[in-house]
Tab-separated table of C-alpha atoms and ligand atoms in Angstrom:
chain	number	residue	atom	x	y	z
A	1	UNK	CA	0.000	0.000	0.000
A	2	UNK	CA	1.247	3.486	-0.799
A	3	UNK	CA	2.687	5.249	2.238
A	4	UNK	CA	2.120	9.010	2.199
A	5	UNK	CA	3.511	12.057	3.966
A	6	UNK	CA	1.105	12.943	6.783
A	7	UNK	CA	3.025	15.876	8.242
A	8	UNK	CA	6.419	17.589	8.116
A	9	UNK	CA	7.636	19.652	11.058
A	10	UNK	CA	10.829	20.967	12.612
A	11	UNK	CA	12.347	20.079	15.957
A	12	UNK	CA	14.836	22.516	17.474
A	13	UNK	CA	17.365	21.573	20.101
A	14	UNK	CA	20.847	22.564	21.302
A	15	UNK	CA	22.259	19.771	23.505
A	16	UNK	CA	25.808	21.036	22.849
A	17	UNK	CA	24.715	24.714	22.900
A	18	UNK	CA	24.730	24.725	19.086
A	19	UNK	CA	21.412	25.485	17.354
A	20	UNK	CA	20.276	22.366	15.491
A	21	UNK	CA	17.216	21.985	13.250
A	22	UNK	CA	15.813	18.509	12.623
A	23	UNK	CA	13.005	17.808	10.191
A	24	UNK	CA	10.591	15.039	11.107
A	25	UNK	CA	8.318	13.507	8.474
A	26	UNK	CA	5.381	11.571	9.827
A	27	UNK	CA	3.699	9.128	7.481
A	28	UNK	CA	0.326	7.457	7.049
A	29	UNK	CA	1.887	4.223	8.338
A	30	UNK	CA	1.565	4.019	12.096
A	31	UNK	CA	4.847	4.775	13.855
A	32	UNK	CA	6.826	5.173	10.604
A	33	UNK	CA	8.696	8.469	10.518
A	34	UNK	CA	11.936	9.854	9.117
A	35	UNK	CA	14.495	12.397	10.322
A	36	UNK	CA	16.587	14.834	8.337
A	37	UNK	CA	19.180	17.494	9.113
A	38	UNK	CA	18.185	21.070	8.231
A	39	UNK	CA	20.742	22.774	10.462
A	40	UNK	CA	21.793	26.227	9.291
A	41	UNK	CA	22.986	27.376	12.652
A	42	UNK	CA	23.368	31.063	11.714
A	43	UNK	CA	19.773	31.308	10.354
A	44	UNK	CA	17.789	28.449	11.942
A	45	UNK	CA	14.518	30.360	12.269
A	46	UNK	CA	14.425	31.133	8.556
A	47	UNK	CA	14.805	27.414	7.738
A	48	UNK	CA	11.940	26.461	10.046
A	49	UNK	CA	9.709	28.976	8.262
A	50	UNK	CA	10.773	27.590	4.860
A	51	UNK	CA	9.906	24.043	5.932
A	52	UNK	CA	6.674	24.608	7.790
A	53	UNK	CA	5.142	27.406	5.716
A	54	UNK	CA	6.216	26.188	2.275
A	55	UNK	CA	7.361	22.554	2.061
A	56	UNK	CA	4.831	21.083	4.491
A	57	UNK	CA	1.743	22.257	2.597
A	58	UNK	CA	3.433	21.551	-0.760
A	59	UNK	CA	4.359	17.961	0.099
A	60	UNK	CA	1.600	16.696	2.414
A	61	UNK	CA	0.009	13.618	0.862
A	62	UNK	CA	2.962	12.784	-1.405
A	63	UNK	CA	4.096	9.168	-1.819
A	64	UNK	CA	7.182	8.789	0.424
A	65	UNK	CA	8.890	6.508	-2.093
A	66	UNK	CA	9.310	9.224	-4.725
A	67	UNK	CA	12.435	10.852	-3.285
A	68	UNK	CA	13.915	12.082	-6.552
A	69	UNK	CA	10.659	13.558	-7.820
A	70	UNK	CA	9.907	15.191	-4.481
A	71	UNK	CA	13.385	16.737	-4.503
A	72	UNK	CA	13.070	18.016	-8.083
A	73	UNK	CA	9.578	19.438	-7.657
A	74	UNK	CA	10.222	21.047	-4.252
A	75	UNK	CA	13.498	22.481	-5.591
A	76	UNK	CA	11.799	24.496	-8.326
A	77	UNK	CA	8.694	25.324	-6.317
A	78	UNK	CA	10.392	28.506	-5.073
A	79	UNK	CA	11.349	29.437	-8.663
A	80	UNK	CA	14.512	31.154	-7.270
A	81	UNK	CA	16.651	28.483	-5.685
A	82	UNK	CA	20.119	27.334	-4.502
A	83	UNK	CA	20.432	29.361	-1.324
A	84	UNK	CA	21.314	27.986	2.112
A	85	UNK	CA	17.877	28.561	3.691
A	86	UNK	CA	15.888	26.721	1.041
A	87	UNK	CA	18.593	24.082	0.565
A	88	UNK	CA	18.586	23.272	4.272
A	89	UNK	CA	14.800	23.016	4.277
A	90	UNK	CA	14.982	20.686	1.286
A	91	UNK	CA	17.740	18.659	2.923
A	92	UNK	CA	15.602	18.096	6.015
A	93	UNK	CA	12.893	16.586	3.835
A	94	UNK	CA	15.291	14.688	1.567
A	95	UNK	CA	17.220	13.010	4.382
A	96	UNK	CA	13.999	12.160	6.218
A	97	UNK	CA	12.707	10.427	3.081
A	98	UNK	CA	15.918	8.381	2.760
A	99	UNK	CA	15.515	7.430	6.423
A	100	UNK	CA	11.947	6.289	5.724
A	101	UNK	CA	13.004	4.350	2.631
A	102	UNK	CA	15.658	2.559	4.649
A	103	UNK	CA	13.203	1.711	7.395
A	104	UNK	CA	10.697	0.411	4.835
A	105	UNK	CA	13.375	-1.766	3.255
A	106	UNK	CA	14.686	-2.865	6.665
A	107	UNK	CA	18.140	-1.644	5.593
A	108	UNK	CA	20.628	1.069	6.551
A	109	UNK	CA	20.779	3.833	3.914
A	110	UNK	CA	24.269	2.778	2.772
A	111	UNK	CA	22.725	-0.540	1.655
A	112	UNK	CA	20.266	1.353	-0.537
A	113	UNK	CA	23.224	3.187	-2.101
A	114	UNK	CA	25.133	0.079	-3.112
A	115	UNK	CA	26.462	-1.348	0.140
A	116	UNK	CA	29.629	-0.921	2.149
A	117	UNK	CA	33.028	-0.797	0.509
A	118	UNK	CA	34.720	-0.063	3.849
A	119	UNK	CA	33.744	-1.103	7.351
A	120	UNK	CA	34.167	2.330	8.975
A	121	UNK	CA	35.160	5.877	8.040
A	122	UNK	CA	38.535	7.276	9.184
A	123	UNK	CA	37.951	10.705	10.710
A	124	UNK	CA	39.906	13.827	11.460
A	125	UNK	CA	39.417	15.761	14.648
A	126	UNK	CA	40.525	19.209	15.790
A	127	UNK	CA	43.421	20.295	18.022
A	128	UNK	CA	43.894	23.961	18.804
A	129	UNK	CA	45.387	26.244	21.426
A	130	UNK	CA	46.879	29.584	22.360
A	131	UNK	CA	50.501	28.483	21.888
A	132	UNK	CA	52.206	25.919	19.653
A	133	UNK	CA	52.913	23.874	22.747
A	134	UNK	CA	49.190	23.640	23.660
A	135	UNK	CA	48.242	22.616	20.133
A	136	UNK	CA	50.865	19.858	20.090
A	137	UNK	CA	49.774	18.631	23.535
A	138	UNK	CA	46.138	18.484	22.437
A	139	UNK	CA	47.119	16.636	19.288
A	140	UNK	CA	49.209	14.181	21.294
A	141	UNK	CA	46.202	13.453	23.497
A	142	UNK	CA	44.031	12.779	20.432
A	143	UNK	CA	46.708	10.529	18.935
A	144	UNK	CA	46.785	8.559	22.201
A	145	UNK	CA	43.023	8.057	21.777
A	146	UNK	CA	43.596	6.426	18.388
A	147	UNK	CA	43.079	9.359	15.993
A	148	UNK	CA	45.462	9.427	13.026
A	149	UNK	CA	44.299	12.625	11.317
A	150	UNK	CA	44.394	15.903	13.249
A	151	UNK	CA	43.557	19.431	12.178
A	152	UNK	CA	45.791	22.036	13.834
A	153	UNK	CA	44.861	25.688	14.453
A	154	UNK	CA	46.701	28.192	16.664
A	155	UNK	CA	45.701	31.572	17.976
A	156	UNK	CA	47.367	34.633	16.543
A	157	UNK	CA	48.214	36.349	19.844
A	158	UNK	CA	45.454	38.734	20.820
A	159	UNK	CA	43.465	38.214	17.600
A	160	UNK	CA	40.129	36.554	16.862
A	161	UNK	CA	41.515	33.466	15.119
A	162	UNK	CA	39.323	30.848	13.461
A	163	UNK	CA	39.358	27.422	15.122
A	164	UNK	CA	40.590	28.667	18.500
A	165	UNK	CA	38.888	29.926	21.626
A	166	UNK	CA	39.751	33.495	20.670
A	167	UNK	CA	37.160	33.166	17.909
A	168	UNK	CA	34.306	32.871	20.379
A	169	UNK	CA	31.162	34.740	19.446
A	170	UNK	CA	31.825	38.296	20.630
A	171	UNK	CA	29.278	40.648	19.142
A	172	UNK	CA	29.994	44.189	18.161
A	173	UNK	CA	28.402	46.746	20.405
A	174	UNK	CA	29.230	49.631	18.086
A	175	UNK	CA	28.244	49.585	14.458
A	176	UNK	CA	30.412	50.040	11.417
A	177	UNK	CA	34.190	50.102	11.034
A	178	UNK	CA	34.892	52.739	13.694
A	179	UNK	CA	35.971	50.614	16.658
A	180	UNK	CA	36.742	47.032	15.602
A	181	UNK	CA	36.332	44.553	18.470
A	182	UNK	CA	37.220	41.172	16.933
A	183	UNK	CA	40.517	41.991	15.244
A	184	UNK	CA	42.233	39.695	12.767
A	185	UNK	CA	45.188	40.583	10.562
A	186	UNK	CA	45.548	38.137	7.673
A	187	UNK	CA	49.278	38.763	7.219
A	188	UNK	CA	50.077	38.051	10.894
A	189	UNK	CA	48.239	34.748	10.644
A	190	UNK	CA	49.877	33.787	7.336
A	191	UNK	CA	53.319	34.271	8.936
A	192	UNK	CA	52.453	32.287	12.049
A	193	UNK	CA	50.745	29.183	10.621
A	194	UNK	CA	53.862	27.606	8.998
A	195	UNK	CA	55.707	27.929	12.311
A	196	UNK	CA	52.941	25.952	14.014
A	197	UNK	CA	53.440	23.097	11.565
A	198	UNK	CA	57.210	23.202	11.893
A	199	UNK	CA	56.777	22.843	15.654
A	200	UNK	CA	54.124	20.136	15.281
A	201	UNK	CA	56.217	17.964	12.955
A	202	UNK	CA	59.140	18.188	15.409
A	203	UNK	CA	56.885	17.257	18.334
A	204	UNK	CA	54.562	14.730	16.712
A	205	UNK	CA	56.806	13.108	14.115
A	206	UNK	CA	55.905	11.952	10.621
A	207	UNK	CA	53.390	9.207	11.388
A	208	UNK	CA	50.348	11.419	11.848
A	209	UNK	CA	48.322	13.148	9.152
A	210	UNK	CA	47.992	16.899	9.728
A	211	UNK	CA	45.371	19.234	8.287
A	212	UNK	CA	44.697	22.965	8.400
A	213	UNK	CA	41.730	25.258	7.686
A	214	UNK	CA	42.432	28.783	6.420
A	215	UNK	CA	38.689	29.396	6.648
A	216	UNK	CA	38.809	31.787	3.673
A	217	UNK	CA	40.549	34.456	5.744
A	218	UNK	CA	43.354	35.335	3.322
A	219	UNK	CA	43.451	37.277	0.086
A	220	UNK	CA	44.696	35.112	-2.801
A	221	UNK	CA	48.379	36.191	-2.814
A	222	UNK	CA	48.726	35.450	0.905
A	223	UNK	CA	46.860	32.148	0.587
A	224	UNK	CA	49.216	31.082	-2.199
A	225	UNK	CA	52.215	32.093	-0.114
A	226	UNK	CA	50.947	30.137	2.869
A	227	UNK	CA	50.270	27.064	0.722
A	228	UNK	CA	53.893	27.141	-0.445
A	229	UNK	CA	55.257	27.727	3.060
A	230	UNK	CA	53.286	24.720	4.355
A	231	UNK	CA	54.569	22.311	1.698
A	232	UNK	CA	57.527	20.927	3.701
A	233	UNK	CA	55.171	19.732	6.446
A	234	UNK	CA	53.286	17.277	4.190
A	235	UNK	CA	49.699	18.199	5.020
A	236	UNK	CA	46.871	15.763	4.325
A	237	UNK	CA	45.020	18.798	3.020
A	238	UNK	CA	44.751	22.569	3.232
A	239	UNK	CA	41.154	23.700	3.479
A	240	UNK	CA	39.212	26.758	2.285
A	241	UNK	CA	42.310	28.589	1.129
A	242	UNK	CA	40.023	30.997	-0.733
A	243	UNK	CA	36.452	32.198	-0.302
A	244	UNK	CA	33.770	30.912	-2.696
A	245	UNK	CA	33.697	34.380	-4.255
A	246	UNK	CA	37.265	33.837	-5.470
A	247	UNK	CA	37.235	30.371	-7.034
A	248	UNK	CA	39.020	31.658	-10.132
A	249	UNK	CA	42.191	32.026	-8.080
A	250	UNK	CA	42.347	28.251	-7.543
A	251	UNK	CA	44.101	28.018	-10.903
A	252	UNK	CA	46.936	30.211	-9.598
A	253	UNK	CA	47.050	28.356	-6.294
A	254	UNK	CA	47.225	24.991	-8.040
A	255	UNK	CA	49.990	26.147	-10.371
A	256	UNK	CA	52.036	27.540	-7.494
A	257	UNK	CA	51.837	24.706	-4.984
A	258	UNK	CA	51.594	20.935	-4.823
A	259	UNK	CA	49.762	20.995	-1.476
A	260	UNK	CA	46.551	18.878	-1.432
A	261	UNK	CA	43.573	21.216	-1.535
A	262	UNK	CA	40.118	20.802	0.011
A	263	UNK	CA	37.308	23.169	-0.842
A	264	UNK	CA	33.589	23.612	-0.816
A	265	UNK	CA	31.875	23.670	2.591
A	266	UNK	CA	30.496	27.136	1.801
A	267	UNK	CA	29.110	26.334	-1.617
A	268	UNK	CA	25.354	26.229	-1.812
A	269	UNK	CA	25.051	25.994	-5.585
A	270	UNK	CA	26.264	22.569	-6.718
A	271	UNK	CA	27.269	24.041	-10.061
A	272	UNK	CA	30.066	25.953	-8.304
A	273	UNK	CA	31.925	22.686	-7.780
A	274	UNK	CA	32.036	21.818	-11.461
A	275	UNK	CA	35.041	23.838	-12.691
A	276	UNK	CA	37.080	22.816	-9.646
A	277	UNK	CA	36.353	19.132	-10.267
A	278	UNK	CA	36.602	19.143	-14.056
A	279	UNK	CA	39.900	21.030	-14.063
A	280	UNK	CA	41.183	18.976	-11.110
A	281	UNK	CA	41.949	22.153	-9.172
A	282	UNK	CA	41.120	20.483	-5.854
A	283	UNK	CA	41.840	17.078	-4.317
A	284	UNK	CA	39.038	16.878	-1.768
A	285	UNK	CA	35.501	18.090	-2.080
A	286	UNK	CA	34.076	19.584	1.111
A	287	UNK	CA	30.294	19.592	1.141
A	288	UNK	CA	27.957	20.479	3.936
A	289	UNK	CA	25.219	18.084	2.861
A	290	UNK	CA	22.310	20.095	4.206
A	291	UNK	CA	23.591	23.281	2.560
A	292	UNK	CA	23.329	21.838	-0.934
A	293	UNK	CA	19.930	20.192	-0.373
A	294	UNK	CA	20.696	16.822	1.213
A	295	UNK	CA	21.818	13.339	0.254
A	296	UNK	CA	20.210	13.344	-3.198
A	297	UNK	CA	22.485	16.022	-4.742
A	298	UNK	CA	25.517	14.940	-2.669
A	299	UNK	CA	25.590	11.397	-3.995
A	300	UNK	CA	25.537	12.693	-7.572
A	301	UNK	CA	28.471	14.999	-6.813
A	302	UNK	CA	30.406	12.134	-5.225
A	303	UNK	CA	29.909	10.032	-8.353
A	304	UNK	CA	31.074	12.909	-10.545
A	305	UNK	CA	34.206	13.359	-8.419
A	306	UNK	CA	35.060	9.679	-8.794
A	307	UNK	CA	35.740	10.208	-12.501
A	308	UNK	CA	38.150	13.065	-11.847
A	309	UNK	CA	40.167	11.558	-9.017
A	310	UNK	CA	38.658	13.929	-6.448
A	311	UNK	CA	37.947	12.419	-3.018
A	312	UNK	CA	35.310	13.366	-0.477
A	313	UNK	CA	35.698	15.091	2.887
A	314	UNK	CA	32.111	15.874	3.889
A	315	UNK	CA	31.801	18.743	6.322
A	316	UNK	CA	31.306	17.435	9.867
A	317	UNK	CA	31.445	20.328	12.388
A	318	UNK	CA	29.390	20.644	15.573
A	319	UNK	CA	26.698	22.422	13.586
A	320	UNK	CA	26.016	19.315	11.545
A	321	UNK	CA	23.386	17.478	13.612
A	322	UNK	CA	23.904	13.810	14.489
A	323	UNK	CA	21.403	12.985	11.715
A	324	UNK	CA	23.612	14.920	9.287
A	325	UNK	CA	26.662	13.002	10.580
A	326	UNK	CA	24.799	9.733	9.982
A	327	UNK	CA	24.097	10.832	6.395
A	328	UNK	CA	27.789	11.725	5.923
A	329	UNK	CA	28.743	8.319	7.266
A	330	UNK	CA	26.286	6.442	5.024
A	331	UNK	CA	28.028	7.955	1.990
A	332	UNK	CA	31.526	7.455	3.451
A	333	UNK	CA	30.869	3.749	3.713
A	334	UNK	CA	29.686	3.102	0.188
A	335	UNK	CA	31.609	5.392	-2.157
A	336	UNK	CA	34.968	4.304	-3.578
A	337	UNK	CA	36.377	7.853	-3.667
A	338	UNK	CA	35.969	8.517	0.041
A	339	UNK	CA	38.864	10.588	1.379
A	340	UNK	CA	38.331	11.446	5.049
A	341	UNK	CA	35.455	12.401	7.356
A	342	UNK	CA	35.596	15.454	9.602
A	343	UNK	CA	34.122	14.574	12.962
A	344	UNK	CA	33.126	16.547	16.034
A	345	UNK	CA	32.531	14.339	19.019
A	346	UNK	CA	29.030	14.311	20.499
A	347	UNK	CA	28.670	15.193	24.166
A	348	UNK	CA	26.587	12.985	26.461
A	349	UNK	CA	23.495	15.206	26.142
A	350	UNK	CA	23.632	14.824	22.353
A	351	UNK	CA	23.865	11.033	22.676
A	352	UNK	CA	20.837	11.112	24.965
A	353	UNK	CA	18.749	13.314	22.659
A	354	UNK	CA	19.714	11.313	19.558
A	355	UNK	CA	19.734	7.618	20.476
A	356	UNK	CA	21.758	5.592	17.963
A	357	UNK	CA	24.522	8.166	17.279
A	358	UNK	CA	27.347	6.596	15.272
A	359	UNK	CA	30.250	5.490	17.406
A	360	UNK	CA	33.881	6.633	17.083
A	361	UNK	CA	36.522	4.038	17.801
A	362	UNK	CA	40.136	3.538	16.688
A	363	UNK	CA	40.087	6.862	14.803
A	364	UNK	CA	37.097	5.777	12.720
A	365	UNK	CA	33.340	6.325	12.697
A	366	UNK	CA	31.273	3.151	12.828
A	367	UNK	CA	27.623	2.736	11.832
A	368	UNK	CA	25.175	0.912	14.067
A	369	UNK	CA	23.771	-1.018	11.070
A	370	UNK	CA	20.134	-0.279	11.962
A	371	UNK	CA	17.600	0.567	9.208
A	372	UNK	CA	17.521	4.098	7.797
A	373	UNK	CA	19.965	6.352	9.651
A	374	UNK	CA	19.677	3.970	12.602
A	375	UNK	CA	18.775	6.913	14.817
A	376	UNK	CA	15.877	8.579	16.554
A	377	UNK	CA	15.227	11.770	18.484
A	378	UNK	CA	13.897	11.929	22.010
A	379	UNK	CA	11.625	14.919	21.522
A	380	UNK	CA	10.782	15.605	25.153
A	381	UNK	CA	14.462	15.522	26.080
A	382	UNK	CA	15.319	17.661	23.008
A	383	UNK	CA	12.928	20.292	24.325
A	384	UNK	CA	14.950	20.596	27.536
A	385	UNK	CA	17.877	21.980	25.480
A	386	UNK	CA	16.498	25.247	24.027
A	387	UNK	CA	18.623	27.488	21.851
A	388	UNK	CA	21.092	29.538	23.901
A	389	UNK	CA	20.458	33.274	24.189
A	390	UNK	CA	22.044	35.209	21.327
A	391	UNK	CA	21.577	38.867	20.341
A	392	UNK	CA	21.102	37.951	16.653
A	393	UNK	CA	19.620	34.432	16.906
A	394	UNK	CA	22.891	32.702	16.038
A	395	UNK	CA	24.516	35.038	13.505
A	396	UNK	CA	28.270	34.881	12.848
A	397	UNK	CA	30.120	37.810	14.495
A	398	UNK	CA	31.938	40.428	12.438
A	399	UNK	CA	35.726	39.991	12.310
A	400	UNK	CA	37.653	43.053	11.190
A	401	UNK	CA	41.160	44.153	10.354
A	402	UNK	CA	42.715	46.853	12.523
A	403	UNK	CA	41.564	49.469	10.044
A	404	UNK	CA	37.976	48.318	10.534
A	405	UNK	CA	37.413	46.476	7.256
A	406	UNK	CA	35.461	43.235	7.442
A	407	UNK	CA	37.351	39.949	7.019
A	408	UNK	CA	35.542	36.913	5.557
A	409	UNK	CA	34.681	34.309	8.267
B	501	GCO	C1	35.005	23.270	9.590
B	501	GCO	C2	34.231	24.539	9.451
B	501	GCO	C3	33.320	24.915	10.595
B	501	GCO	C4	32.504	26.150	10.260
B	501	GCO	C5	31.136	26.090	10.878
B	501	GCO	C6	30.286	27.289	10.531
B	501	GCO	O1	35.878	23.086	8.769
B	501	GCO	O2	34.697	22.474	10.464
B	501	GCO	O3	34.974	25.536	8.904
B	501	GCO	O4	33.997	25.053	11.810
B	501	GCO	O5	33.160	27.292	10.691
B	501	GCO	O6	30.507	24.927	10.491
B	501	GCO	O7	29.074	27.233	11.193
B	502	MG	MG1	36.218	24.545	7.319
């Protein structure tokens, strides 16, 4: 008998103090529901509106089996498309439908996609600190826990540096460029980062894979310089060397340096990946699944990358919900061109709210092999973790140079 969408609604929760949005699809079959990640942590309220005011009425009554057609028709139902709000809304629905399909088949989603070609997904985790010494100590601790891939970030003294505690969300209390509060000088950072890796290689040796995220904070000439300066330290990859607005400069970066390049967590239009893949200007594709519209577009991109020797490194920060991590993992397990999985460990509250969270062991993420995503959400517990107070409902704070000009995130 045809199973239909009975209702689509959003569940908000913040068990790790990060605003998550989960989409729940209830069906006409008793007890059968699906969960999807629609987390756009800087604009969660806009996503909820997009789901509940637009997709819910549009999709109520649809046959849950028709994932591709639901994706295609919902995608164009806004006429203008490919932005993070609508893509996240669509992702919530898309992932929830894959979850339902898996449950109906009695299979984990990776079985629907062709089955495992690896038993678990090697992950990278983050080490950071105020001084080189702290970063190396944190990395050493992670290595002792079995991790083999570590991303290193160090604070530029006194500056709001991505990936470190100094980047905490301080909000401007004056407007405009007159009195910058979160100061960041790209050139200071570009001089410091190679020294961190020199120190880390001395301290940690050669047997660990090291990664770094520029987080789009450098203009192209500085990014190219940094890429060259980092070459001796044999990085696994260098991430977001340039902002999405500057993808043309990847040709210059590629020509100048042999460093492995990862790019793409900020793209929301899948077509932006095409020149980078076709021209082999990157080695790893970074995709925040919910920001491009879910599993349906992501699996097509992964297949495209396979033909160009580009490997995957799906985005896995704390603002990917556990459902989003489960979707990342499902793809990691069944695609041949998997590269690495970024992973942010779940705290106990997150495990409690999302029973079935994938498990990390021996530096790898393991599925629980249950149907669908193999996960659920405890809604009454989720409700006990409301969004933390925030003057702008989660917005990213402005980072500025000393002269007051805004620096990209
Ligand atoms: C990463 C990312 C994140 C983003 C965050 C934005 O590589 O993990 O850059 O830390 O900054 O997801 O909300
Ligand atoms: Mg990043």
